CSV table of C-alpha atoms (C1' of nucleotides) in Angstrom, one decimal:
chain,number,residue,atom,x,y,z
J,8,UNK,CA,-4.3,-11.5,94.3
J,9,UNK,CA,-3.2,-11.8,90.9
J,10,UNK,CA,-0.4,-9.7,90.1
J,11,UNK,CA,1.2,-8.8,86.8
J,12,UNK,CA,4.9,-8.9,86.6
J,13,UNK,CA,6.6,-5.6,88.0
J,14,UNK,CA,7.0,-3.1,85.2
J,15,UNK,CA,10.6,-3.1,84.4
J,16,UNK,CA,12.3,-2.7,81.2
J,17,UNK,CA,9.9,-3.9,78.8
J,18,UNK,CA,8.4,-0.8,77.6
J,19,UNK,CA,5.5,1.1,77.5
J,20,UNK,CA,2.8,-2.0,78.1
J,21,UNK,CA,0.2,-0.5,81.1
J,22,UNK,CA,-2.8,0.7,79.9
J,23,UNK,CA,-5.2,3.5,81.5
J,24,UNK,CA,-8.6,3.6,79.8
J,25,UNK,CA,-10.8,6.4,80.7
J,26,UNK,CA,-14.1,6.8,79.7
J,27,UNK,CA,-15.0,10.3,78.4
J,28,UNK,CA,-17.3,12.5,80.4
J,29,UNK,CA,-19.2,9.1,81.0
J,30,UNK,CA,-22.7,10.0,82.5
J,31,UNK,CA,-23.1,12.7,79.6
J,32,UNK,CA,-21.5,10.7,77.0
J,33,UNK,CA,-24.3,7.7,78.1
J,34,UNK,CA,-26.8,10.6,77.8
J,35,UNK,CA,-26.1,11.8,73.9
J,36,UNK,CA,-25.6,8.2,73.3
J,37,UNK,CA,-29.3,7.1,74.4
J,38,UNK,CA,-30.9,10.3,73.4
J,39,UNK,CA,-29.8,11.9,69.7
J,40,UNK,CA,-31.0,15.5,70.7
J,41,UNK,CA,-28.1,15.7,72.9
J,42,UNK,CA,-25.5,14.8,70.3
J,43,UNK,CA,-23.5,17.9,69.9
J,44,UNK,CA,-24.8,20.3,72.7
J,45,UNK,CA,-23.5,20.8,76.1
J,46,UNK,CA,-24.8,18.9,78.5
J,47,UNK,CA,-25.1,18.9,82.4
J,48,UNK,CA,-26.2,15.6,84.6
J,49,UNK,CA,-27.7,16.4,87.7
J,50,UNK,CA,-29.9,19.3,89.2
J,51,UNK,CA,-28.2,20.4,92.1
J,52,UNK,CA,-24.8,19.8,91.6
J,53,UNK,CA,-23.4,19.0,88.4
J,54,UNK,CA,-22.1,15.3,88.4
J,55,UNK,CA,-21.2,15.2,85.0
J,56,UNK,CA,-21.0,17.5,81.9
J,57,UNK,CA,-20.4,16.9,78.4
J,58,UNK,CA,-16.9,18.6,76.3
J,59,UNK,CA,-19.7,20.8,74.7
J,60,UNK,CA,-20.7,22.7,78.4
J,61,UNK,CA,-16.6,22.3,79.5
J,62,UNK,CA,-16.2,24.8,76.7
J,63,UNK,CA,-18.3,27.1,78.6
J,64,UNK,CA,-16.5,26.7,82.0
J,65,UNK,CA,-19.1,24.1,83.4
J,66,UNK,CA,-17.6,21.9,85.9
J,67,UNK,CA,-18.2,18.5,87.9
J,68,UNK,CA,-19.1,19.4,91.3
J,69,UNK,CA,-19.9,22.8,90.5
J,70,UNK,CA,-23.1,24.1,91.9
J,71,UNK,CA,-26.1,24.2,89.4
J,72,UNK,CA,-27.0,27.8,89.4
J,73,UNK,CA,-23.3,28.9,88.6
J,74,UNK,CA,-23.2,26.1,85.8
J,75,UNK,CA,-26.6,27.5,84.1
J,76,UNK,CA,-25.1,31.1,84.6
J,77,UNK,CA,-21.6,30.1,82.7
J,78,UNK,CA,-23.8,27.9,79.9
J,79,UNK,CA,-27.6,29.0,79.5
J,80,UNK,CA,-28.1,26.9,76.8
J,81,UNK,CA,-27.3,23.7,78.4
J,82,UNK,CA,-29.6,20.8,79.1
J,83,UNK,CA,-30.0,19.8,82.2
J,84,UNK,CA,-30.9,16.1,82.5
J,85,UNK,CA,-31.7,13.9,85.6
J,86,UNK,CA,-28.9,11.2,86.4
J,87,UNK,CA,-29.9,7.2,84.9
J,88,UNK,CA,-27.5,5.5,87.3
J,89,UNK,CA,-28.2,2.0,86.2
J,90,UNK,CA,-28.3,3.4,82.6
J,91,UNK,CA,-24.4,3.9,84.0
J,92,UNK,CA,-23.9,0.8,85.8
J,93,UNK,CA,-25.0,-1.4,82.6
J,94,UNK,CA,-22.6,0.8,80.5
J,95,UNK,CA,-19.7,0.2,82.8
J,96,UNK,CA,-20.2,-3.6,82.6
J,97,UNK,CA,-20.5,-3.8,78.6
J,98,UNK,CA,-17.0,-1.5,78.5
J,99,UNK,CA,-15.1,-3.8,81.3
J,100,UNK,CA,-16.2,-6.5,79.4
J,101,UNK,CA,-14.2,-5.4,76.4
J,102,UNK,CA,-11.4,-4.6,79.0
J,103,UNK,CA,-11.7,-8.0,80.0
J,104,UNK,CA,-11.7,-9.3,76.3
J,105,UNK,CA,-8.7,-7.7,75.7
J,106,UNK,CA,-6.3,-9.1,79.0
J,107,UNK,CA,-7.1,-10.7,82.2
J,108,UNK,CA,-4.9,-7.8,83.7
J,109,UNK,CA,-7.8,-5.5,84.7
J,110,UNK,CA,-7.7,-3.0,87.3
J,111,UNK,CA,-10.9,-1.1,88.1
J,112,UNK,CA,-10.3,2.5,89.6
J,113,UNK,CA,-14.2,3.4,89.5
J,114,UNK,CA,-17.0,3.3,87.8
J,115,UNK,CA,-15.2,4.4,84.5
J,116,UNK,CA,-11.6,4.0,84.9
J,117,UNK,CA,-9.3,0.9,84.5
J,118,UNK,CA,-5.7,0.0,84.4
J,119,UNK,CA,-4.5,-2.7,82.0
J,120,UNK,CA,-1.8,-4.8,81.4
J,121,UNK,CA,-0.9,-6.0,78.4
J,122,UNK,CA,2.7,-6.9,78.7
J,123,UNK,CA,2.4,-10.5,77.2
J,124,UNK,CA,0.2,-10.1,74.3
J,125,UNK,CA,2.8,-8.6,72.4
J,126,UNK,CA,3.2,-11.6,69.6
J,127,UNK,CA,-0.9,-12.4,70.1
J,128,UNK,CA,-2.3,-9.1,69.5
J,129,UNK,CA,0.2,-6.2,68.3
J,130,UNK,CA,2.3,-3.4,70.2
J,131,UNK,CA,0.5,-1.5,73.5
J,132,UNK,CA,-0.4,1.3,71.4
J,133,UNK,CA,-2.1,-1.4,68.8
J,134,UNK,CA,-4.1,-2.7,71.4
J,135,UNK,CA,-5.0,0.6,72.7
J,136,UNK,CA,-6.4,1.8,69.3
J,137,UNK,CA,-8.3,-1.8,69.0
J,138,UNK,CA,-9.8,-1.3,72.4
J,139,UNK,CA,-11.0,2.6,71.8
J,140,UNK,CA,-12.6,1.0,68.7
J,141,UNK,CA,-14.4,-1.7,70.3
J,142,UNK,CA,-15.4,0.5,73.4
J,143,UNK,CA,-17.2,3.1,70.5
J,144,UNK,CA,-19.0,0.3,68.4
J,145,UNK,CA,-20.0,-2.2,71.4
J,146,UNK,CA,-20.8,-0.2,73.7
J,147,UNK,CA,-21.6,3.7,71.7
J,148,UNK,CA,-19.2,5.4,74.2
J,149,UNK,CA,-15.4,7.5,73.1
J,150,UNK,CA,-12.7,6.5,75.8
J,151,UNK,CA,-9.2,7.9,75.8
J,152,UNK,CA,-6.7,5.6,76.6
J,153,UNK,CA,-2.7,6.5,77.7
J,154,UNK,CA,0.0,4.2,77.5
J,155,UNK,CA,3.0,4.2,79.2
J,156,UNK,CA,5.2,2.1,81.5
J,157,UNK,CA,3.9,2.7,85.0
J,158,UNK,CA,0.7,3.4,86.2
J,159,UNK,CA,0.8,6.8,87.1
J,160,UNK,CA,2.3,7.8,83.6
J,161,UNK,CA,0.0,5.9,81.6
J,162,UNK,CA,-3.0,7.6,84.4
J,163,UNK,CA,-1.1,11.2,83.2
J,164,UNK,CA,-1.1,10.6,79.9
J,165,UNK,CA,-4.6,9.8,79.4
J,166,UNK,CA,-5.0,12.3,81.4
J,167,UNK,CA,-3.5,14.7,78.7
J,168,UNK,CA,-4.7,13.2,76.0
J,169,UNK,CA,-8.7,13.8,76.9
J,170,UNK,CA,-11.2,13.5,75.4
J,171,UNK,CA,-11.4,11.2,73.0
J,172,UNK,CA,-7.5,10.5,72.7
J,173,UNK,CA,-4.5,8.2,72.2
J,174,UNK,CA,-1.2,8.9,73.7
J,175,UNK,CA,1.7,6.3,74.4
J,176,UNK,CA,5.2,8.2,77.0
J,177,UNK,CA,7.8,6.2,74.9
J,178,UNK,CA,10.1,5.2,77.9
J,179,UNK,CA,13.1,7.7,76.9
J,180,UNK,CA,10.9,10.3,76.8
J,181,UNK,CA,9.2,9.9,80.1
J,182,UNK,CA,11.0,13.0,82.2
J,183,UNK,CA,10.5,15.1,79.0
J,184,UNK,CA,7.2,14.5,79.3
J,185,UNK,CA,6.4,15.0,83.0
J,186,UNK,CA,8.1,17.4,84.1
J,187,UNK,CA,6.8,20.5,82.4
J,188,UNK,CA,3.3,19.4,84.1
J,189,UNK,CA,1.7,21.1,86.5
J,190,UNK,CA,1.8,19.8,89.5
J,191,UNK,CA,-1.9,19.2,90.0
J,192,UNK,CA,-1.5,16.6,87.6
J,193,UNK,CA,0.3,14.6,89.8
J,194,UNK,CA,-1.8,11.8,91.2
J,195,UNK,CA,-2.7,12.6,94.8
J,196,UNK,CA,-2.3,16.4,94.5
J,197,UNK,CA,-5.2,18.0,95.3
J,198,UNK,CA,-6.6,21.7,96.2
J,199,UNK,CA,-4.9,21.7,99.4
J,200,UNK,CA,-1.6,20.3,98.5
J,201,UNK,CA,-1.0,22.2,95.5
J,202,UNK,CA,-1.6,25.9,97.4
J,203,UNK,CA,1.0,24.3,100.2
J,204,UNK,CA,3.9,23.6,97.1
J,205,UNK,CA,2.8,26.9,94.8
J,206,UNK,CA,2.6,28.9,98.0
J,207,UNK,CA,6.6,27.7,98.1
J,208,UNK,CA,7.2,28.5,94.7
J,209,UNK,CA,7.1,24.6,93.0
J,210,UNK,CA,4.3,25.1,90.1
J,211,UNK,CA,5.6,22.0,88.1
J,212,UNK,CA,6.6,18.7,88.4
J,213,UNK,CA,10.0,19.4,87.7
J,214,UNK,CA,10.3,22.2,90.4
J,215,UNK,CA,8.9,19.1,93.0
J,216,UNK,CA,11.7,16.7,91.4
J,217,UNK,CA,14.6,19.0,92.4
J,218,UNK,CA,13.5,19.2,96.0
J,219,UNK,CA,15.3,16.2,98.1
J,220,UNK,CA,12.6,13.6,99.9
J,221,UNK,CA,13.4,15.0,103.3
J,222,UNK,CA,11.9,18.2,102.6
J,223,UNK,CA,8.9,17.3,100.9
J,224,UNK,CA,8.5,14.8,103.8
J,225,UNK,CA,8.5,18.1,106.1
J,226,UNK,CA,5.9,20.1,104.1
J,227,UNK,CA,3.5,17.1,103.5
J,228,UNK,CA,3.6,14.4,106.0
J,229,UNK,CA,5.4,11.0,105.5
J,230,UNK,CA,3.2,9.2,103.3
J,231,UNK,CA,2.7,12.3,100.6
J,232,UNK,CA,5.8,13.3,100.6
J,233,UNK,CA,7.7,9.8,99.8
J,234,UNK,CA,4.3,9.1,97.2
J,235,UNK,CA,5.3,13.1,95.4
J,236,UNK,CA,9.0,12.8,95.7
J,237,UNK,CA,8.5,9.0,94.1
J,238,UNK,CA,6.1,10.3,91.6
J,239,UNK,CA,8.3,13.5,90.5
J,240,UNK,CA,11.0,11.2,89.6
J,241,UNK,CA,8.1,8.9,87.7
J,242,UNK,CA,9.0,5.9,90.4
J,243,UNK,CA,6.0,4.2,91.0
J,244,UNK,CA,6.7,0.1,90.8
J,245,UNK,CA,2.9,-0.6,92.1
J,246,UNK,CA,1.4,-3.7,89.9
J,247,UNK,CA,-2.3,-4.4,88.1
J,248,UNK,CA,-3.9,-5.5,90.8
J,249,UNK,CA,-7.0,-7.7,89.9
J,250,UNK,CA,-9.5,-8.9,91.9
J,251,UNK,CA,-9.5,-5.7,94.2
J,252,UNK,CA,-13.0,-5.3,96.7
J,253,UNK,CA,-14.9,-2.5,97.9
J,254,UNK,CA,-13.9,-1.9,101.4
J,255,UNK,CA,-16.8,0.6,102.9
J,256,UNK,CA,-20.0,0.5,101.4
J,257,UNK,CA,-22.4,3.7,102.4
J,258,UNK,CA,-24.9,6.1,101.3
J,259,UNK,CA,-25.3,9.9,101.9
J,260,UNK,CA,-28.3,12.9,101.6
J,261,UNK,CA,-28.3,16.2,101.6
J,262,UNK,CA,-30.4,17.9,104.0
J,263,UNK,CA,-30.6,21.5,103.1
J,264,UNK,CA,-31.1,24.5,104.8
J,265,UNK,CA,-33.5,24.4,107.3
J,266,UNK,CA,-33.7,23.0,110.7
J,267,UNK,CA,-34.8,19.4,110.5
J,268,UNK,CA,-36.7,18.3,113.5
J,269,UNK,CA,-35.7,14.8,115.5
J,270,UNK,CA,-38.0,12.7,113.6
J,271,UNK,CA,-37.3,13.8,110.6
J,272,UNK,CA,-33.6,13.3,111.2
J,273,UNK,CA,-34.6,10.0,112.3
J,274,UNK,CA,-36.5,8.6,109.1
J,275,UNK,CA,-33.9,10.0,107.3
J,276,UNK,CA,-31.4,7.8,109.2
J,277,UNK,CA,-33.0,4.6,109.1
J,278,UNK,CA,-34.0,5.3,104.9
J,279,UNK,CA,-29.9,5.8,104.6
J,280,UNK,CA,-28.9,2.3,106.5
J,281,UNK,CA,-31.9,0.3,104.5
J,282,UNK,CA,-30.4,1.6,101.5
J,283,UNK,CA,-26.8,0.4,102.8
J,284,UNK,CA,-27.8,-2.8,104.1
J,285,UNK,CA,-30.0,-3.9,100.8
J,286,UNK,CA,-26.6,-3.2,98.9
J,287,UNK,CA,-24.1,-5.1,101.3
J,288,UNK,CA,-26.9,-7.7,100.8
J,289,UNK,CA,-27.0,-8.0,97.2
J,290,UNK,CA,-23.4,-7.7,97.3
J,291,UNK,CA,-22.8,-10.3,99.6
J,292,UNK,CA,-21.0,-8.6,102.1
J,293,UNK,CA,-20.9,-7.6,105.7
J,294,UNK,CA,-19.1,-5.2,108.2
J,295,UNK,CA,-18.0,-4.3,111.5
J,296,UNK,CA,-17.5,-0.6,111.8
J,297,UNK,CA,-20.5,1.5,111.4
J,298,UNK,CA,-19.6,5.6,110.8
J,299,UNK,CA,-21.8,8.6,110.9
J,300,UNK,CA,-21.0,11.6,108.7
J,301,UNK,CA,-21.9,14.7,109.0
J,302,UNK,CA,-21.7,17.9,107.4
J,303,UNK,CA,-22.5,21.5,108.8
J,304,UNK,CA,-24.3,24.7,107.4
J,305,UNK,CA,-20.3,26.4,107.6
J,306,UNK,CA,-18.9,23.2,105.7
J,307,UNK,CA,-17.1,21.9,109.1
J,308,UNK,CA,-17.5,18.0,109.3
J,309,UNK,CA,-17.8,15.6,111.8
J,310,UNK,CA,-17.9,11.5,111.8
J,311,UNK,CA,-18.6,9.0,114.4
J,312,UNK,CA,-18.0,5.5,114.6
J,313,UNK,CA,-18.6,2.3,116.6
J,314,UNK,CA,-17.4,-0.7,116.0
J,315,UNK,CA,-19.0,-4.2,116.3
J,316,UNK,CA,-17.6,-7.1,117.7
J,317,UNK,CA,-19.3,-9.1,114.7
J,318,UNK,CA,-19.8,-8.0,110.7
J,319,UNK,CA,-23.3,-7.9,109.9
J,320,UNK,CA,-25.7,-7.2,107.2
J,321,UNK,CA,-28.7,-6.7,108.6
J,322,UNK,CA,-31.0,-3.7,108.9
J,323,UNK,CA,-31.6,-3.7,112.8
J,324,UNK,CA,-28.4,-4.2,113.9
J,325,UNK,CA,-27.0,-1.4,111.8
J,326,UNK,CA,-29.9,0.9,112.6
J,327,UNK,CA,-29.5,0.2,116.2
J,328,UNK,CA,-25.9,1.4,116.0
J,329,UNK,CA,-26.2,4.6,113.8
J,330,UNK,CA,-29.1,6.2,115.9
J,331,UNK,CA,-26.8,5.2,119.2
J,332,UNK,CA,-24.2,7.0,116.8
J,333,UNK,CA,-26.1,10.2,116.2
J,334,UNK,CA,-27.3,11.0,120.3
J,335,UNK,CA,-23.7,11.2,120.4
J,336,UNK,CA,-23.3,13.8,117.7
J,337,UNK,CA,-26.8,15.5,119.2
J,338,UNK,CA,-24.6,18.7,120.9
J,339,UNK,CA,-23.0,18.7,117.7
J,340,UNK,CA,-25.7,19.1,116.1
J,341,UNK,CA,-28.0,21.5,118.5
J,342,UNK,CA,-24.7,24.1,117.8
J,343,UNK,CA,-24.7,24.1,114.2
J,344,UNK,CA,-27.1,23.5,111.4
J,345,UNK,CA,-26.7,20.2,109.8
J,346,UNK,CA,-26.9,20.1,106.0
J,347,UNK,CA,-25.7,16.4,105.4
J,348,UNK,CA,-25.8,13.3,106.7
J,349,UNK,CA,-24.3,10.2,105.9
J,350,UNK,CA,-23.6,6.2,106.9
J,351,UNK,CA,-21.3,3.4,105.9
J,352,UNK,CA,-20.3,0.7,106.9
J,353,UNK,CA,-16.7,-0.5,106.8
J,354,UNK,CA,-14.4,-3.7,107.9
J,355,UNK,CA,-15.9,-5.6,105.2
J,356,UNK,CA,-15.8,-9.1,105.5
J,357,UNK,CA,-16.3,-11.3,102.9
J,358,UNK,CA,-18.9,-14.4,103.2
J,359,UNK,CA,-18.0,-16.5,100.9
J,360,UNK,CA,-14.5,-16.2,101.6
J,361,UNK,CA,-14.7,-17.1,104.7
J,362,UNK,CA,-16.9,-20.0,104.3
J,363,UNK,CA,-13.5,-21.3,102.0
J,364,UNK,CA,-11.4,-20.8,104.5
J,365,UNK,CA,-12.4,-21.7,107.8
J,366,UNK,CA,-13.8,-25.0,107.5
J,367,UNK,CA,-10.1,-25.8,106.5
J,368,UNK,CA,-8.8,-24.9,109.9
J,369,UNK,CA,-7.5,-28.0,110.9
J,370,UNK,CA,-6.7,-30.0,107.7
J,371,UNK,CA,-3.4,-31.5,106.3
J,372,UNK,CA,-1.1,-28.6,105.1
J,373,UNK,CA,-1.5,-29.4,101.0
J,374,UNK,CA,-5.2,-28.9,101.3
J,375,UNK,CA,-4.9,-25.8,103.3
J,376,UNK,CA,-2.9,-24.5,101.0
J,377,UNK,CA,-5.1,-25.6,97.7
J,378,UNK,CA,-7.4,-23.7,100.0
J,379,UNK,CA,-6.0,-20.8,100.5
J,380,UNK,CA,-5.0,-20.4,96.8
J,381,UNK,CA,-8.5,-20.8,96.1
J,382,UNK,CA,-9.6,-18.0,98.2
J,383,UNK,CA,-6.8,-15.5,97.3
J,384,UNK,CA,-7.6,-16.3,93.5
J,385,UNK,CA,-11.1,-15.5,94.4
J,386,UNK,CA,-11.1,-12.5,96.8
J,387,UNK,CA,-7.6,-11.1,96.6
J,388,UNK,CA,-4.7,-11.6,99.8
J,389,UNK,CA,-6.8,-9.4,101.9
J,390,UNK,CA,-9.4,-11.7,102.0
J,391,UNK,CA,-7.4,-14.5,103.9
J,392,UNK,CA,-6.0,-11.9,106.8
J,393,UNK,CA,-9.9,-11.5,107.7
J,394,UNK,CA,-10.5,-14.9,107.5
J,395,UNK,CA,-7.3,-15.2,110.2
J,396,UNK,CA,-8.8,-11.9,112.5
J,397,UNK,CA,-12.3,-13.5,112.3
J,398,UNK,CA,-11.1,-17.1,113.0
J,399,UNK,CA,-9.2,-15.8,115.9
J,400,UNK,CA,-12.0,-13.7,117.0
J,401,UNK,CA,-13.9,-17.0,116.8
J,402,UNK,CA,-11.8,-18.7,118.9
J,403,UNK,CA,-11.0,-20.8,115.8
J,404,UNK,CA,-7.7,-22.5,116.3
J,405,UNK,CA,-6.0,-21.0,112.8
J,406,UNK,CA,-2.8,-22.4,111.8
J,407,UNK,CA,0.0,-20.1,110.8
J,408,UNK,CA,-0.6,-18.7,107.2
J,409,UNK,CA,1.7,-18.2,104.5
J,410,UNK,CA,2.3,-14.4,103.6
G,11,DT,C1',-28.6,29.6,94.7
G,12,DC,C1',-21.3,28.0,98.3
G,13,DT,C1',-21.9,22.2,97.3
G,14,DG,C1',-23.6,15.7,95.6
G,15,DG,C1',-22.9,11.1,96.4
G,16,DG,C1',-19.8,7.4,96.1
G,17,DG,C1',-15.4,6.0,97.6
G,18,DT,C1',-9.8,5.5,99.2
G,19,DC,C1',-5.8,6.2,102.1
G,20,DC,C1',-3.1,8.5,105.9
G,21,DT,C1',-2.2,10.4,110.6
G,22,DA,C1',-2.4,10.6,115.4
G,23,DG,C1',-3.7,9.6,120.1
G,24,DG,C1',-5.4,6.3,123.5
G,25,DA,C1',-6.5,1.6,125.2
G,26,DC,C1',-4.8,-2.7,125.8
G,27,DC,C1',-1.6,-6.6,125.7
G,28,DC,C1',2.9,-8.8,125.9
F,16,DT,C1',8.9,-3.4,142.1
F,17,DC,C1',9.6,-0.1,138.5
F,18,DT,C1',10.1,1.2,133.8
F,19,DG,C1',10.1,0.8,129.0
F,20,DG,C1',9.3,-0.8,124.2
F,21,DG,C1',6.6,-2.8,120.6
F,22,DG,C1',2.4,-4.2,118.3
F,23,DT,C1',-2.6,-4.1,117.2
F,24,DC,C1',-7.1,-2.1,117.3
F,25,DC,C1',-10.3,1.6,117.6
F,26,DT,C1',-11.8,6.4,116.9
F,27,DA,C1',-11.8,10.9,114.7
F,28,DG,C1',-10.3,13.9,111.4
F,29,DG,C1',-8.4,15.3,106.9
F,30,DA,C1',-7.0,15.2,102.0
F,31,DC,C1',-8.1,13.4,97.7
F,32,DC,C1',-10.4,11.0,93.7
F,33,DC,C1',-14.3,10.3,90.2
DNA sequence: TCTGGGGTCCTAGGACCC
DNA sequence: TCTGGGGTCCTAGGACCC
C-alpha cells in the first residue's frame, strides 16, 4: 500500500475534501429550477437534502412524511445514482490531479496529502482553495475542504466549516480548537456512545480529555475507548492510505408492512444476490462469506452467515447459500414480521491479484519480491495475505512472505 | 406515515490445531 | 496421562458512518 510519510512536525498538510450535500447539490446542478430551493432526494427516506431544506429541520435518514411536515415546500426528487457515480469520478479526478495521496472515505469524501508539494504548488491552504475552485468549475459541484495535521482534525474541521467552506487548525491551535466541541463531533461517536458519556456528565471533547484511558476503556470497550481517549488528545498518527478495496460488497430491500408469503420472500432473495453477483462481476471480485440480514417490524435485527471453502462470483453458488441461509432464520421470521432483507458477500478476494502472485510461488527470491511489489502497488498489503490464505488453502507451497 | 441502502470495524464465544 | 496456553477461523451481534 502506498503510504504517505507519518504526520509529524511539518504542519498542517492533510487535506479532507467533502462534498456538499452531494446528491442534492448534483440535482440543482443538472436541473436550474432547483437552484435556490430546498431540496429532498429520495421518497421514503430522505437520502440527501439540500442547505435550503436543512434550514427547515430536514434531515438525512429522516423519514419522508416528517421531512414534508418540517418543509412543505420542498421538492421531492427521485435519486440518479449513476448521475452520482459519474460526478464522484470527475471530482476524484481533480483529487487525483492535485496529489497521488488520495484516500477515498465514500462516495463523496477523501483525505489528501499534500505534504510535498509545498515548493510545486503553494501552502495546504493554497492548494485547498485551488482544489474547491477546480471541483466548482469542472465538475459544477461546492466542496468544503479542512486542513489540518492529522486526519481526524482536518475530518473535524471540514466538518465545521460546512457547506461550502475553508478552514485550516494551525498546529498551535489544535487543542483550542477541539476541545470546546461537542463530543458528537468526534469521529466514531455516535447516538449510542454519546448518551453513555453525556449520561456521565462529559458533553465536550475536553470533558473526554481529562478522563484517564483506563476509564474510558471501562465505559466503552477496548477499541473505543483507546480510539476516544487518542482522539480527545488529537493523537491519531494513521497515514493516507491509497489503494484501499471494498471488503463486502451487498445489496438490501425494504419489505414493508405486510406479511410476505414464501415465494415472494424467495424472488426477492434471488433478485438481491443477481444484483450482488453482477456487481462483484463487473468489479472483478469474488468472496467467501455469504451473510443474510434481517430486520424486524420492532427494529430488532438478525444476520446469518456461511462461509465457503472457495470465493466465488457466481449467481448459483451464492443463491444456493442465501436460501440455505434464510430456512435457518425461518423461526425467526414465523415470530416476528420481517420488514428488511438483505445479502452480502464478504472475504473478498481479489482476481487479478492473485493471478500476480501465485504463479510466483516457487521462483528465485528477487522475482518474488518484484512480484510482490507489484501486487501491493496494485491492490494494497492486504491483497498479498489472501493470496498466502488462498495459496495455502490451495495446497500451494507459499514461501515465507515479507511483512 | 418510526426508517433506506451502501458500507466499516469491534467484540465475544466456540471449534480446532499445535 | 493430564492440563494448559496460544493462535486462527467462523459466526452472530452491535455501533457507527455517509
Amino acid at each position: 500500500m502506498f503510504v504517505s510519510e507519518l504526520p509529524g512536525s511539518r504542519g498542517a498538510t492533510i487535506l479532507h475534501a467533502d462534498l456538499d450535500a452531494f446528491y442534492a447539490s448534483v440535482e440543482q446542478r443538472d436541473d436550474p429550477r432547483l437552484r435556490g430551493r430546498p431540496v429532498i432526494v429520495g421518497a421514503g427516506v430522505v437520502l440527501a437534502c439540500s442547505y435550503e431544506a436543512k434550514a427547515f429541520g430536514v434531515r438525512t435518514a429522516m423519514n419522508g412524511g416528517q421531512a414534508m411536515r418540517r418543509c412543505p415546500g420542498a421538492i421531492v426528487v427521485e435519486p440518479r445514482m449513476s448521475a452520482y457515480s459519474e460526478a464522484s469520478k470527475a471530482v476524484f479526478k481533480v483529487f487525483e490531479d492535485t496529489t497521488p495521496l488520495v484516500e477515498g472515505l465514500s462516495i463523496d469524501e477523501a483525505f489528501l496529502d499534500v505534504a510535498g508539494l509545498r515548493k510545486i504548488r503553494g501552502t495546504p491552504v493554497q492548494i485547498a482553495q485551488r482544489l474547491r475552485a477546480e471541483v466548482l468549475s469542472r465538475v459544477g459541484l461546492p466542496i468544503t475542504v479542512g486542513v489540518a495535521r492529522t486526519k481526524f482534525l482536518a475530518k473535524v474541521a471540514s466538518g465545521v466549516a460546512k457547506p461550502d467552506g475553508l478552514l485550516e487548525v494551525e498546529p498551535d491551535r489544535e487543542l483550542e480548537f477541539l476541545h470546546p466541541l461537542d463530543v458528537s463531533r468526534l469521529w466514531g461517536v455516535g447516538e449510542v456512545t454519546a448518551e453513555k458519556l453525556r449520561s456521565r456528565g462529559l458533553t465536550k471533547v475536553g470533558d473526554v480529555a481529562m478522563l484517564p484511558e483506563a476509564a474510558l476503556i471501562a465505559m466503552l470497550g477496548r477499541a473505543s475507548g483507546r480510539h476516544l481517549h487518542a482522539l480527545a488528545h488529537n493523537r491519531d498518527p494513521r497515514p493516507i492510505e491509497v489503494g484501499r478495496r471494498r471488503r463486502s460488497i451487498g445489496s438490501q430491500r425494504a419489505l414493508g408492512r405486510s406479511p410476505k408469503s414464501p415465494a415472494t420472500l424467495d424472488a426477492v432473495l434471488a433478485g438481491l444476490v443477481d444484483r450482488v453477483t453482477r456487481r462483484m462481476r463487473s468489479a472483478e471480485r469474488s468472496g467467501r462469506t455469504v451473510t443474510l440480514r434481517l430486520r424486524f417490524d420492532d427494529f430488532s435485527r438478525a444476520t446469518r452467515s456461511h462461509t465457503l471453502p472457495q470465493a466465488t462470483d457466481q449467481t448459483r453458488a451464492i443463491l444456493v447459500t442465501a436460501r440455505a441461509l434464510l430456512r435457518t432464520a425461518h423461526p425467526l421470521i414465523a415470530a416476528q414480521g420481517l420488514t428488511m432483507i438483505g445479502i452480502s458477500v464478504g472475504n473478498l478476494e481479489n482476481e487479478a491479484a492473485l493471478q500476480l502472485a501465485l504463479p510466483f510461488d516457487k521462483a528465485a527470491n528477487n522475482e518474488l519480491d518484484s512480484a510482490l511489489d507489484q501486487v501491493k502497488d496494485k491492490f494494497g498489503t492486504n491483497a498479498i495475505t489472501r493470496g498466502v490464505l488462498l495459496g495455502k488453502r490451495q495446497g500451494l507451497e507459499m514461501p515465507m512472505l515479507p511483512d
